[in-house]
mmCIF file of C-alpha atoms and ligand atoms in Angstrom:
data_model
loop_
_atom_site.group_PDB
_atom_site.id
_atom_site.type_symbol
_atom_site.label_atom_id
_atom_site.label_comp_id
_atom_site.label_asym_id
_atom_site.label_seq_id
_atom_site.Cartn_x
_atom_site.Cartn_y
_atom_site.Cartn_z
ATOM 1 C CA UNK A 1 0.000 0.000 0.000
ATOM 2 C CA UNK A 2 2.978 1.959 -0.486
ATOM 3 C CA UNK A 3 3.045 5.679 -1.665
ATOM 4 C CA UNK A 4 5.053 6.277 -5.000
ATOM 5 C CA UNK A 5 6.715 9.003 -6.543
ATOM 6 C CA UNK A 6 5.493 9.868 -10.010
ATOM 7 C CA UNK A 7 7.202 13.157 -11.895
ATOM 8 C CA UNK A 8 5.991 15.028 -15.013
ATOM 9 C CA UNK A 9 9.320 15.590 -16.834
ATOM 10 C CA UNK A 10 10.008 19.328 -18.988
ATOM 11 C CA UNK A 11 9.174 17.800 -21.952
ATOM 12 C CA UNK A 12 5.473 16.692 -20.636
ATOM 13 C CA UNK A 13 5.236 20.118 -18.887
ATOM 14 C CA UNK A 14 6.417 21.936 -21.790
ATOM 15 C CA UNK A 15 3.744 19.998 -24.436
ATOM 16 C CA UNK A 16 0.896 20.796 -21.853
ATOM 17 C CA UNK A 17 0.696 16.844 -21.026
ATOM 18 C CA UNK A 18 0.125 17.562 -17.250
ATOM 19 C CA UNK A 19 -3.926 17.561 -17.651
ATOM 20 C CA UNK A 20 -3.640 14.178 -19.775
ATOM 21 C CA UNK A 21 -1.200 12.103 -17.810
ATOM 22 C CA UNK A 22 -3.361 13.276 -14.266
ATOM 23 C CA UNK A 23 -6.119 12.371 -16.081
ATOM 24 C CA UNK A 24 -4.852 8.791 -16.736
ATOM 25 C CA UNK A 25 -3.844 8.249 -13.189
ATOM 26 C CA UNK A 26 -7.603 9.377 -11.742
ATOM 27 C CA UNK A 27 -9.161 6.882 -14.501
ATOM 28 C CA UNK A 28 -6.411 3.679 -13.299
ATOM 29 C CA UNK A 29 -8.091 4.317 -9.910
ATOM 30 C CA UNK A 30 -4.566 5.743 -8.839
ATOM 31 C CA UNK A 31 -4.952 8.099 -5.993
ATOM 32 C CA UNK A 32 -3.077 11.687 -6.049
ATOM 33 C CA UNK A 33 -1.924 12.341 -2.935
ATOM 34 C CA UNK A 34 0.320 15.379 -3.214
ATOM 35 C CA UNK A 35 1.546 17.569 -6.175
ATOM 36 C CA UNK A 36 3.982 20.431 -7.002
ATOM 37 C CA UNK A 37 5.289 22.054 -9.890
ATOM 38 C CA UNK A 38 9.004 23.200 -9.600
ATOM 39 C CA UNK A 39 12.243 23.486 -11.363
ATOM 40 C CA UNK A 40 15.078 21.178 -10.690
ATOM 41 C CA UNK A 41 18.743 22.569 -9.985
ATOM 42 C CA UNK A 42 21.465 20.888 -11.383
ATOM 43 C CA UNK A 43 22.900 20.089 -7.823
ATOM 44 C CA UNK A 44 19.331 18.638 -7.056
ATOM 45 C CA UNK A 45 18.702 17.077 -10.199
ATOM 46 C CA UNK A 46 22.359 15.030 -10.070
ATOM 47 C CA UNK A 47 20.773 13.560 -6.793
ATOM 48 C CA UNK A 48 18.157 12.311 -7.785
ATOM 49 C CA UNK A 49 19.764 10.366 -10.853
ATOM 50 C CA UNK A 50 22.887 9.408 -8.658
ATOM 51 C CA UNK A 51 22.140 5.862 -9.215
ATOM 52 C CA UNK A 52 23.003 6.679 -13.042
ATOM 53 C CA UNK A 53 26.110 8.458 -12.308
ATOM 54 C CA UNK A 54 28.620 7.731 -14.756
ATOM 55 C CA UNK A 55 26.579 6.189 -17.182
ATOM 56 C CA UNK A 56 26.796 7.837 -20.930
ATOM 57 C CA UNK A 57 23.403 8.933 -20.404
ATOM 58 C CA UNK A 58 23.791 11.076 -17.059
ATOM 59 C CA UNK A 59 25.070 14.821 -18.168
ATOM 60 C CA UNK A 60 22.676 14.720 -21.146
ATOM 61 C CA UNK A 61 19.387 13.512 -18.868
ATOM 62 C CA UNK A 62 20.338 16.358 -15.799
ATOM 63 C CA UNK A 63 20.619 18.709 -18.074
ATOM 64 C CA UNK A 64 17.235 17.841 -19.882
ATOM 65 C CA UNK A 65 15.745 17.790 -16.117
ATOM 66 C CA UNK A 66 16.854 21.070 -15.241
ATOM 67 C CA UNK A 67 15.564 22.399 -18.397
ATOM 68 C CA UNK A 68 11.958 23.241 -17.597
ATOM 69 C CA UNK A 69 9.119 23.456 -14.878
ATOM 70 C CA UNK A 70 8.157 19.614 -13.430
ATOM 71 C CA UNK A 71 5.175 18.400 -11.788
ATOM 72 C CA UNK A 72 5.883 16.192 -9.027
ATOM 73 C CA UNK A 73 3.516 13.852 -7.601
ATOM 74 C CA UNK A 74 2.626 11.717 -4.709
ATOM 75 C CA UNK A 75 0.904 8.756 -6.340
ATOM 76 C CA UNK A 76 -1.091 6.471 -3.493
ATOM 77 C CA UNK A 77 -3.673 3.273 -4.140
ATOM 78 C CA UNK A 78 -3.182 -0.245 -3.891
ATOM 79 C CA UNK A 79 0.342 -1.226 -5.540
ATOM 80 C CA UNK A 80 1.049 1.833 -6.605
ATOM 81 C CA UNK A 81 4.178 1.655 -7.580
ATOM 82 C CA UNK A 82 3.629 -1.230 -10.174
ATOM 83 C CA UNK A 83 0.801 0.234 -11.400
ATOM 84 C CA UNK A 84 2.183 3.861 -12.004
ATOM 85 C CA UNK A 85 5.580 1.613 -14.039
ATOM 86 C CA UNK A 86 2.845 0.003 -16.154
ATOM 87 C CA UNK A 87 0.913 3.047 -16.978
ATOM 88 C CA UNK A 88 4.070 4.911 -17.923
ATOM 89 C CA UNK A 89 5.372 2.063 -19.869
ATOM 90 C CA UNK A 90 9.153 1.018 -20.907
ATOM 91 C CA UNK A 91 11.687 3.746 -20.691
ATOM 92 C CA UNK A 92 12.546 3.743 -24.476
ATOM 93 C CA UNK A 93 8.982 4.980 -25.642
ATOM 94 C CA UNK A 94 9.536 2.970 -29.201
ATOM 95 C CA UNK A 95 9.363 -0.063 -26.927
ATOM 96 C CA UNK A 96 6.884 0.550 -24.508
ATOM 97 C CA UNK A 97 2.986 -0.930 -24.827
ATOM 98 C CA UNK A 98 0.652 0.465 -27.037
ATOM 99 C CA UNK A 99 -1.681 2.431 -24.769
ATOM 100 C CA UNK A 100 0.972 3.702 -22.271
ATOM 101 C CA UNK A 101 1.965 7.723 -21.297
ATOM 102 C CA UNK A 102 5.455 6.993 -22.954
ATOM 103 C CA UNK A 103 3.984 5.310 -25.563
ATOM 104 C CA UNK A 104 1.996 7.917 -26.425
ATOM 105 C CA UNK A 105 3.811 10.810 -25.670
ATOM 106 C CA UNK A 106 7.525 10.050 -25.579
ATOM 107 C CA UNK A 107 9.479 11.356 -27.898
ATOM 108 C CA UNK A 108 12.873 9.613 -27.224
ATOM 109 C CA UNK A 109 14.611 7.116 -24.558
ATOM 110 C CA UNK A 110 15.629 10.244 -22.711
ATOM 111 C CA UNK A 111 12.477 12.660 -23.597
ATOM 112 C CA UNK A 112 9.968 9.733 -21.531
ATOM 113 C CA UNK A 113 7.621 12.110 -20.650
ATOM 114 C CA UNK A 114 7.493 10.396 -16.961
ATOM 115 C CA UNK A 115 9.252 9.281 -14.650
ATOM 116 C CA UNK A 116 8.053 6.947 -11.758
ATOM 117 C CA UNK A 117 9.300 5.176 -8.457
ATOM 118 C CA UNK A 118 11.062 1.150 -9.508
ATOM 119 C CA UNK A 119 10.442 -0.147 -5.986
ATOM 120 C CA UNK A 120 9.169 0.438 -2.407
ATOM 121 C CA UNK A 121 13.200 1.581 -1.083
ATOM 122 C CA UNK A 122 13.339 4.115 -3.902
ATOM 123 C CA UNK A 123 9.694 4.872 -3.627
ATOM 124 C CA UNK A 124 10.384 5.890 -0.005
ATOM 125 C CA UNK A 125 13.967 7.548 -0.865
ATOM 126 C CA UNK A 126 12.367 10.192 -3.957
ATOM 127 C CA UNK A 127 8.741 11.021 -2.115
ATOM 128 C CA UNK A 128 10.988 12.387 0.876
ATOM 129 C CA UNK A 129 13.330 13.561 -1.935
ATOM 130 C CA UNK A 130 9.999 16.435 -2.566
ATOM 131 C CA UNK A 131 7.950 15.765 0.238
ATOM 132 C CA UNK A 132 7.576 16.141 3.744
ATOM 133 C CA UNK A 133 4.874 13.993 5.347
ATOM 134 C CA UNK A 134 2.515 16.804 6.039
ATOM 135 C CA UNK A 135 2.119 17.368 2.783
ATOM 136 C CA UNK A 136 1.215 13.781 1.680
ATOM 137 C CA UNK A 137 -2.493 13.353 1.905
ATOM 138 C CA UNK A 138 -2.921 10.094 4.408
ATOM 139 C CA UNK A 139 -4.573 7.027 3.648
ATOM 140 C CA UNK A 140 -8.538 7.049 3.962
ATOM 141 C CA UNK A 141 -9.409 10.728 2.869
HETATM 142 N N1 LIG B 201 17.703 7.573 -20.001
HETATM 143 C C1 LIG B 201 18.370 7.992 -21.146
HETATM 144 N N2 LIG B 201 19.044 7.049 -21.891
HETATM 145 C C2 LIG B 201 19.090 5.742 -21.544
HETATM 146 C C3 LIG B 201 18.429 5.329 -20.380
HETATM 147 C C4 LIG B 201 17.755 6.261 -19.636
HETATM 148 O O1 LIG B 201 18.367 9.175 -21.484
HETATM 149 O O2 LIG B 201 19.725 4.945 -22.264
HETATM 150 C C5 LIG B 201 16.976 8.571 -19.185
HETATM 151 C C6 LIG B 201 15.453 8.491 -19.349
HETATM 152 O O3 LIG B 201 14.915 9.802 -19.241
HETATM 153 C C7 LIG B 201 15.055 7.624 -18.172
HETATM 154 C C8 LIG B 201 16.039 8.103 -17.097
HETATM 155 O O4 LIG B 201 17.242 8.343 -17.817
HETATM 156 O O5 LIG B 201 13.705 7.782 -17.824
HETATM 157 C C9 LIG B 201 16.295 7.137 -15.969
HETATM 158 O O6 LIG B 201 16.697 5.900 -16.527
HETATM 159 P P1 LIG B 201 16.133 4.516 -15.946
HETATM 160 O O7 LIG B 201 16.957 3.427 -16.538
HETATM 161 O O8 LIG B 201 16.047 4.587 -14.465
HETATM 162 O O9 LIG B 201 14.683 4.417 -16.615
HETATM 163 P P2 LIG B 201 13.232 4.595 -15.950
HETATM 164 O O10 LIG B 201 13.285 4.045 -14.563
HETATM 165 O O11 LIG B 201 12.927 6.082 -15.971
HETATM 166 O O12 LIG B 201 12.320 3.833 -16.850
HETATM 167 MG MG1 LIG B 202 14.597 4.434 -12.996
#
């Protein structure tokens, strides 16, 4: 029953996406339990992809992170986290299921559209990365 962490990335923010992808996760039967918009600063932004330090991938994808307003969200409902992956859909968009956000809306492996929680640890580790607990709707409102 975990909480997840779901973000809107520049690219979805940019394309006015952030009605369409909220939309999607009020029809899953997702529940939104806390939301911001922001802009990520490159110190902030090379935290949160410090797992992918290193990789050929990591200058290019802080910079793209940094490069426009986000939505963060809260994402809440039973397995959350699973079900927010599978709605967002493989990270390369030219692979991911017909009928999923990056699917639809991705434009390369980098420009996703979404990003989302991969388990309960990191679920935990990137809500508190934007969240403090008082601003996290609780269970049974
Ligand atoms: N990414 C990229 N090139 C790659 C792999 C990943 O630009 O070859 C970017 C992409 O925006 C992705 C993010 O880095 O969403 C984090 O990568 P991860 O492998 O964690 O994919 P995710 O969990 O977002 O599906
Ligand atoms: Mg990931």
């Amino acid at each position: 029953m975990a909480n997840t962490l779901g973000i809107i990335k520049p690219d979805g923010v940019k394309r006015k996406l952030v009605g369409n992808v909220i939309s999607r996760i009020e029809r899953d039967g997702l529940i939104l339990r806390g939301v911001k918009v922001l802009k990520l600063s490159k110190d902030q932004a090379q935290k949160f992809y410090a797992v992918h330090e290193g990789k050929p991938f990591y200058n290019s994808l802080v910079e793209f992170m940094t490069s426009g307003p986000i939505v963060v969200m809260v994402i809440g409902g039973h397995d959350s986290i699973d079900r927010w992956r599978n709605l967002m859909g493989a990270t390369d968009p030219a692979k991911a299921r017909y009928n999923t956000i990056r699917r639809e809306y991705g434009t390369s492996i980098e420009k996703n559209v979404v990003h989302g929680s991969d388990s309960e640890a990191t679920a935990k580790t990137e809500v508190a990365f934007f969240f403090n607990d008082d601003e996290i709707l609780p269970k049974g409102i």
